[in-house]
Amino acid sequence: MSELVTGEAVALELRPARLPSRALAVLLDLVAAMAVYVAVTIALVVSTASLDEAAQTALSIATFVLVLVGGPIAVETLSHGRSLGKMACGLRVVRDDGGPIRFRHALVRGLIGVIEILMTFGIVACIASFVSARGRRLGDVFAGTLVVRERIPVTRTGFVPPPPPWLAGRFSGLDLSAVPDGLWLAVRQYLTRMQQLDPQVGWSMAERLASDLAERTGAPVPQGVPPAAYLAAVVQERQAREARRAFGNDAAPAAMSAAAPATSGPVGKGEAPAAGEARAVGETPAAHARPVGAPEGVSEPSGGERRPAASPGVPAGERPGTGFVPPG
């Protein structure tokens, strides 16, 4: 991925096109341009047979310039960077800031392309694209453009597990305005991938993220609350606030319930959740010893399960029996 920064200081993650896909797109464009050039040349030869040799030569040069040079420039300008070959390969030419190209960008790319593609049979363009970190040829460098992939395989985003029910609404008074977007992204990535982490690594990461989040909010992590459950509860609170701002106060509970898919049934001890099932953070039993660096409030019963210490002010019947431990 390539991170581009727009004029509004917005970071865009784009995937630059590499040499094989760009070479295929250029080949398709050349085949189409040559077909049009041959057809126009035959039509001119038939219609200008009565002209002298100098006039026919001038028409041939003009046809070459208009079709093989002006044609690609006009197509890229009108299609905003998508020629026939690029559309077939799922590519597009954009500016360095991620915006659509204009005539001046297509003109520079087309004029330099005559030298590095037509006159050198693409050797210079291949070398420049191969050594460039973002696969740019000389025309892209001088025009300030970049060829990116438009069709990117869609990947399923990980589901953020909901917090335990006894934490619902507990962090409604937190000030989340000072939490940067980078920290929110790190917390979300951890929550979606915590089932794949080693228990000790996952616990230490959750503690570090919970400490950073508590420092930004100005409120410490409540005693007896597992760090992963704390992260999930704060993320849910942020989502609820965004839903209220977007749809009103009555839409937040409906939006949050729609975001969490229902489980097909209880998950037994030692069983992994099936695909699509949700499980509250902090409610998964696991037979692992307490990781190094775990808080003293977490005890180890004989069955190997970790249970959070009694939280003041919360009845025992409303708290889950185990703390968060990602399955090994």
Short mmCIF file of C-alpha atoms in Angstrom, two decimals:
data_model
loop_
_atom_site.label_atom_id
_atom_site.label_comp_id
_atom_site.label_asym_id
_atom_site.label_seq_id
_atom_site.Cartn_x
_atom_site.Cartn_y
_atom_site.Cartn_z
CA MET A 1 0.00 0.00 0.00
CA SER A 2 1.06 3.58 -0.67
CA GLU A 3 -0.04 6.36 1.67
CA LEU A 4 -0.81 9.58 -0.17
CA VAL A 5 -1.71 12.85 1.57
CA THR A 6 -4.33 15.07 -0.08
CA GLY A 7 -4.42 18.84 0.04
CA GLU A 8 -6.87 18.59 2.95
CA ALA A 9 -4.29 16.56 4.93
CA VAL A 10 -6.26 13.35 4.46
CA ALA A 11 -4.14 10.21 4.16
CA LEU A 12 -5.19 7.86 1.35
CA GLU A 13 -4.04 4.29 1.11
CA LEU A 14 -3.71 3.37 -2.57
CA ARG A 15 -2.23 0.30 -4.18
CA PRO A 16 0.21 1.27 -6.98
CA ALA A 17 0.09 -0.76 -10.16
CA ARG A 18 3.15 -2.88 -10.82
CA LEU A 19 5.08 -3.54 -14.00
CA PRO A 20 3.20 -6.64 -15.30
CA SER A 21 -0.26 -5.08 -15.12
CA ARG A 22 0.97 -1.78 -16.52
CA ALA A 23 2.76 -3.50 -19.39
CA LEU A 24 -0.40 -5.41 -20.27
CA ALA A 25 -2.45 -2.21 -20.19
CA VAL A 26 0.04 -0.40 -22.45
CA LEU A 27 0.06 -3.35 -24.85
CA LEU A 28 -3.73 -3.26 -25.13
CA ASP A 29 -3.64 0.51 -25.70
CA LEU A 30 -1.00 0.14 -28.41
CA VAL A 31 -2.98 -2.58 -30.19
CA ALA A 32 -6.09 -0.40 -30.19
CA ALA A 33 -4.15 2.68 -31.30
CA MET A 34 -2.39 0.77 -34.10
CA ALA A 35 -5.70 -0.64 -35.33
CA VAL A 36 -7.16 2.86 -35.52
CA TYR A 37 -3.98 4.17 -37.16
CA VAL A 38 -4.02 1.49 -39.86
CA ALA A 39 -7.71 2.09 -40.58
CA VAL A 40 -7.23 5.87 -40.83
CA THR A 41 -4.12 5.44 -43.01
CA ILE A 42 -5.93 3.17 -45.47
CA ALA A 43 -8.80 5.64 -45.67
CA LEU A 44 -6.40 8.53 -46.31
CA VAL A 45 -4.47 6.61 -49.00
CA VAL A 46 -7.67 5.86 -50.86
CA SER A 47 -9.06 9.39 -50.56
CA THR A 48 -5.81 11.26 -51.29
CA ALA A 49 -4.51 9.21 -54.20
CA SER A 50 -4.63 12.25 -56.47
CA LEU A 51 -2.38 14.38 -54.23
CA ASP A 52 1.34 14.74 -54.74
CA GLU A 53 3.94 12.88 -52.68
CA ALA A 54 4.71 15.83 -50.33
CA ALA A 55 1.06 16.24 -49.38
CA GLN A 56 0.68 12.53 -48.72
CA THR A 57 3.79 12.56 -46.51
CA ALA A 58 2.46 15.52 -44.52
CA LEU A 59 -0.87 13.78 -44.04
CA SER A 60 0.91 10.60 -42.90
CA ILE A 61 2.91 12.51 -40.26
CA ALA A 62 -0.20 14.35 -39.08
CA THR A 63 -2.09 11.07 -38.83
CA PHE A 64 0.71 9.50 -36.78
CA VAL A 65 0.83 12.44 -34.37
CA LEU A 66 -2.93 12.74 -33.99
CA VAL A 67 -3.70 9.04 -33.58
CA LEU A 68 -0.68 7.63 -31.72
CA VAL A 69 0.14 10.73 -29.66
CA GLY A 70 -2.98 12.87 -29.46
CA GLY A 71 -5.35 9.90 -29.19
CA PRO A 72 -4.04 8.53 -25.86
CA ILE A 73 -3.83 12.07 -24.45
CA ALA A 74 -7.45 12.80 -25.36
CA VAL A 75 -8.67 9.45 -24.03
CA GLU A 76 -6.89 9.82 -20.68
CA THR A 77 -8.15 13.40 -20.32
CA LEU A 78 -11.79 12.59 -21.09
CA SER A 79 -11.84 9.38 -19.05
CA HIS A 80 -9.92 10.91 -16.10
CA GLY A 81 -7.00 8.52 -16.38
CA ARG A 82 -8.69 5.35 -17.63
CA SER A 83 -7.69 4.30 -21.12
CA LEU A 84 -8.99 1.16 -22.79
CA GLY A 85 -6.13 -0.99 -21.55
CA LYS A 86 -6.28 0.43 -18.04
CA MET A 87 -10.01 -0.18 -17.81
CA ALA A 88 -9.47 -3.79 -18.90
CA CYS A 89 -6.75 -4.26 -16.26
CA GLY A 90 -8.51 -2.32 -13.51
CA LEU A 91 -5.98 0.53 -13.43
CA ARG A 92 -6.28 4.29 -13.31
CA VAL A 93 -3.96 7.30 -13.49
CA VAL A 94 -4.31 9.72 -10.58
CA ARG A 95 -2.37 12.71 -9.32
CA ASP A 96 0.17 12.44 -6.53
CA ASP A 97 -2.48 13.70 -4.10
CA GLY A 98 -5.00 11.07 -5.24
CA GLY A 99 -7.15 13.40 -7.36
CA PRO A 100 -8.16 12.93 -11.01
CA ILE A 101 -5.71 14.01 -13.71
CA ARG A 102 -6.28 16.92 -16.07
CA PHE A 103 -5.17 17.75 -19.60
CA ARG A 104 -1.70 18.95 -18.57
CA HIS A 105 -0.98 15.67 -16.78
CA ALA A 106 -2.10 13.59 -19.75
CA LEU A 107 -0.13 15.84 -22.13
CA VAL A 108 3.15 15.40 -20.25
CA ARG A 109 2.61 11.64 -19.93
CA GLY A 110 1.78 11.33 -23.63
CA LEU A 111 4.72 13.38 -24.92
CA ILE A 112 7.27 11.60 -22.76
CA GLY A 113 5.60 8.29 -23.56
CA VAL A 114 6.52 8.78 -27.24
CA ILE A 115 10.19 8.63 -26.25
CA GLU A 116 10.18 6.01 -23.51
CA ILE A 117 7.55 3.71 -25.04
CA LEU A 118 7.31 4.16 -28.82
CA MET A 119 10.89 5.11 -29.74
CA THR A 120 12.62 2.72 -27.32
CA PHE A 121 10.02 -0.08 -27.59
CA GLY A 122 9.14 0.35 -23.91
CA ILE A 123 12.62 -0.48 -22.60
CA VAL A 124 13.11 2.86 -20.82
CA ALA A 125 9.60 2.71 -19.36
CA CYS A 126 10.14 -0.83 -18.06
CA ILE A 127 13.44 0.06 -16.42
CA ALA A 128 12.02 3.21 -14.80
CA SER A 129 8.93 1.38 -13.56
CA PHE A 130 11.00 -1.50 -12.23
CA VAL A 131 13.37 0.66 -10.17
CA SER A 132 10.66 3.02 -8.90
CA ALA A 133 9.26 2.29 -5.45
CA ARG A 134 5.73 2.98 -6.70
CA GLY A 135 6.16 1.62 -10.22
CA ARG A 136 6.22 5.01 -11.95
CA ARG A 137 7.73 5.61 -15.38
CA LEU A 138 9.39 8.87 -16.44
CA GLY A 139 6.12 10.31 -17.71
CA ASP A 140 4.55 9.82 -14.29
CA VAL A 141 7.53 11.42 -12.54
CA PHE A 142 7.47 14.58 -14.69
CA ALA A 143 3.65 14.81 -14.73
CA GLY A 144 3.26 14.17 -11.00
CA THR A 145 0.96 11.19 -11.50
CA LEU A 146 0.65 7.63 -10.28
CA VAL A 147 -1.02 4.55 -11.77
CA VAL A 148 -3.06 2.73 -9.11
CA ARG A 149 -5.25 -0.33 -8.99
CA GLU A 150 -8.98 0.35 -8.95
CA ARG A 151 -10.18 -3.21 -8.54
CA ILE A 152 -8.84 -4.51 -5.23
CA PRO A 153 -10.02 -7.84 -3.82
CA VAL A 154 -12.55 -7.24 -1.08
CA THR A 155 -11.52 -8.72 2.25
CA ARG A 156 -13.83 -9.35 5.15
CA THR A 157 -13.22 -7.00 8.01
CA GLY A 158 -12.89 -8.62 11.39
CA PHE A 159 -15.86 -8.44 13.73
CA VAL A 160 -15.31 -6.44 16.88
CA PRO A 161 -16.65 -8.58 19.75
CA PRO A 162 -19.08 -6.87 22.12
CA PRO A 163 -18.14 -6.22 25.75
CA PRO A 164 -19.71 -8.16 28.64
CA PRO A 165 -23.26 -7.06 29.46
CA TRP A 166 -22.22 -5.83 32.90
CA LEU A 167 -20.03 -3.18 31.25
CA ALA A 168 -22.79 -1.76 29.04
CA GLY A 169 -23.09 1.99 29.58
CA ARG A 170 -20.40 2.07 32.28
CA PHE A 171 -18.14 4.41 30.29
CA SER A 172 -20.79 6.83 29.05
CA GLY A 173 -19.11 9.69 30.93
CA LEU A 174 -15.63 9.31 29.41
CA ASP A 175 -14.15 12.15 27.39
CA LEU A 176 -13.09 10.53 24.11
CA SER A 177 -12.26 13.74 22.24
CA ALA A 178 -8.51 13.47 22.93
CA VAL A 179 -8.15 9.92 21.62
CA PRO A 180 -6.37 10.03 18.22
CA ASP A 181 -7.60 8.06 15.23
CA GLY A 182 -4.41 6.01 15.19
CA LEU A 183 -5.12 4.65 18.67
CA TRP A 184 -8.73 3.82 17.75
CA LEU A 185 -7.44 1.93 14.72
CA ALA A 186 -4.91 0.02 16.83
CA VAL A 187 -7.60 -0.93 19.37
CA ARG A 188 -9.98 -2.08 16.66
CA GLN A 189 -7.30 -4.16 14.94
CA TYR A 190 -6.42 -5.80 18.24
CA LEU A 191 -10.04 -6.66 19.04
CA THR A 192 -10.63 -8.18 15.60
CA ARG A 193 -7.46 -10.31 15.73
CA MET A 194 -7.15 -11.17 19.41
CA GLN A 195 -8.42 -14.72 18.85
CA GLN A 196 -5.31 -15.36 16.72
CA LEU A 197 -2.79 -14.12 19.29
CA ASP A 198 -0.85 -16.03 21.87
CA PRO A 199 -2.47 -15.59 25.34
CA GLN A 200 0.54 -13.86 26.89
CA VAL A 201 1.10 -11.61 23.87
CA GLY A 202 -2.58 -10.76 23.67
CA TRP A 203 -2.78 -9.91 27.37
CA SER A 204 0.27 -7.62 27.23
CA MET A 205 -1.03 -5.87 24.11
CA ALA A 206 -4.43 -5.33 25.73
CA GLU A 207 -2.80 -3.87 28.85
CA ARG A 208 -0.66 -1.50 26.80
CA LEU A 209 -3.59 -0.32 24.66
CA ALA A 210 -5.82 0.05 27.72
CA SER A 211 -3.13 2.13 29.44
CA ASP A 212 -2.77 4.40 26.39
CA LEU A 213 -6.53 4.78 26.11
CA ALA A 214 -6.91 5.56 29.81
CA GLU A 215 -4.16 8.17 29.57
CA ARG A 216 -5.94 9.88 26.69
CA THR A 217 -9.34 9.84 28.39
CA GLY A 218 -8.00 10.96 31.77
CA ALA A 219 -9.75 8.13 33.65
CA PRO A 220 -7.96 4.98 34.86
CA VAL A 221 -9.08 1.50 33.93
CA PRO A 222 -11.58 0.31 36.57
CA GLN A 223 -10.17 -2.25 38.96
CA GLY A 224 -11.21 -5.81 38.20
CA VAL A 225 -12.08 -5.12 34.55
CA PRO A 226 -9.99 -7.16 32.07
CA PRO A 227 -8.13 -4.88 29.66
CA ALA A 228 -9.67 -6.42 26.54
CA ALA A 229 -13.17 -6.04 27.97
CA TYR A 230 -12.37 -2.41 28.80
CA LEU A 231 -11.22 -1.78 25.23
CA ALA A 232 -14.34 -3.38 23.76
CA ALA A 233 -16.63 -1.39 26.06
CA VAL A 234 -14.98 1.93 25.19
CA VAL A 235 -15.13 1.14 21.46
CA GLN A 236 -18.82 0.33 21.79
CA GLU A 237 -19.38 3.61 23.63
CA ARG A 238 -17.67 5.51 20.81
CA GLN A 239 -19.81 3.74 18.21
CA ALA A 240 -22.95 4.57 20.19
CA ARG A 241 -22.00 8.25 20.32
CA GLU A 242 -21.34 8.35 16.59
CA ALA A 243 -24.70 6.70 15.93
CA ARG A 244 -26.44 9.26 18.12
CA ARG A 245 -24.76 12.13 16.30
CA ALA A 246 -25.65 10.68 12.91
CA PHE A 247 -29.18 9.37 13.47
CA GLY A 248 -30.38 10.88 16.75
CA ASN A 249 -30.68 9.55 20.28
CA ASP A 250 -33.27 6.89 19.41
CA ALA A 251 -31.14 5.32 16.67
CA ALA A 252 -28.06 4.49 18.76
CA PRO A 253 -29.43 1.34 20.48
CA ALA A 254 -30.78 0.01 17.18
CA ALA A 255 -27.51 0.69 15.40
CA MET A 256 -25.49 -1.06 18.08
CA SER A 257 -27.77 -4.10 18.12
CA ALA A 258 -27.61 -4.33 14.34
CA ALA A 259 -23.81 -4.18 14.44
CA ALA A 260 -23.55 -7.25 16.70
CA PRO A 261 -24.73 -10.48 15.02
CA ALA A 262 -26.60 -12.93 17.19
CA THR A 263 -24.89 -16.08 18.32
CA SER A 264 -26.22 -19.41 17.18
CA GLY A 265 -25.84 -20.85 20.65
CA PRO A 266 -23.66 -20.87 23.75
CA VAL A 267 -20.03 -21.62 23.24
CA GLY A 268 -18.87 -24.38 25.50
CA LYS A 269 -15.63 -24.52 27.37
CA GLY A 270 -12.67 -25.16 25.11
CA GLU A 271 -14.74 -24.83 21.93
CA ALA A 272 -13.95 -22.28 19.24
CA PRO A 273 -16.81 -20.10 17.99
CA ALA A 274 -18.23 -20.97 14.61
CA ALA A 275 -17.95 -18.53 11.70
CA GLY A 276 -20.18 -15.51 12.09
CA GLU A 277 -20.79 -16.05 15.81
CA ALA A 278 -20.23 -13.21 18.26
CA ARG A 279 -18.85 -13.62 21.73
CA ALA A 280 -18.54 -11.03 24.42
CA VAL A 281 -15.02 -10.09 25.38
CA GLY A 282 -14.23 -11.38 28.86
CA GLU A 283 -16.66 -14.32 28.73
CA THR A 284 -14.46 -16.97 27.11
CA PRO A 285 -13.12 -19.66 29.45
CA ALA A 286 -9.61 -20.85 28.78
CA ALA A 287 -7.25 -23.29 30.44
CA HIS A 288 -4.08 -21.24 30.47
CA ALA A 289 -1.89 -20.08 33.30
CA ARG A 290 -1.87 -16.42 34.13
CA PRO A 291 0.46 -14.63 31.66
CA VAL A 292 3.52 -12.80 32.80
CA GLY A 293 2.64 -9.22 33.63
CA ALA A 294 -1.02 -9.93 34.37
CA PRO A 295 -2.54 -7.75 37.10
CA GLU A 296 -2.67 -9.02 40.63
CA GLY A 297 -6.44 -8.72 40.63
CA VAL A 298 -6.68 -11.80 38.39
CA SER A 299 -6.75 -15.05 40.36
CA GLU A 300 -6.11 -18.59 39.21
CA PRO A 301 -8.62 -21.19 40.35
CA SER A 302 -7.79 -24.87 40.27
CA GLY A 303 -9.42 -25.40 36.88
CA GLY A 304 -6.90 -23.13 35.18
CA GLU A 305 -9.48 -20.43 34.52
CA ARG A 306 -8.72 -16.79 35.19
CA ARG A 307 -11.41 -14.81 36.93
CA PRO A 308 -11.41 -11.08 37.55
CA ALA A 309 -11.28 -9.96 41.13
CA ALA A 310 -14.43 -8.66 42.71
CA SER A 311 -15.24 -5.23 41.33
CA PRO A 312 -16.58 -2.81 43.95
CA GLY A 313 -20.15 -1.80 43.41
CA VAL A 314 -20.94 -4.60 40.94
CA PRO A 315 -22.98 -7.58 42.23
CA ALA A 316 -21.45 -10.95 41.65
CA GLY A 317 -24.50 -12.16 39.76
CA GLU A 318 -24.09 -9.46 37.13
CA ARG A 319 -20.42 -10.14 36.36
CA PRO A 320 -19.08 -12.92 34.11
CA GLY A 321 -17.20 -15.72 35.75
CA THR A 322 -13.99 -15.42 33.70
CA GLY A 323 -11.72 -12.72 32.38
CA PHE A 324 -10.52 -12.29 28.81
CA VAL A 325 -8.02 -14.83 27.56
CA PRO A 326 -7.68 -15.25 23.77
CA PRO A 327 -7.69 -18.96 22.94
CA GLY A 328 -4.31 -20.38 22.12
#
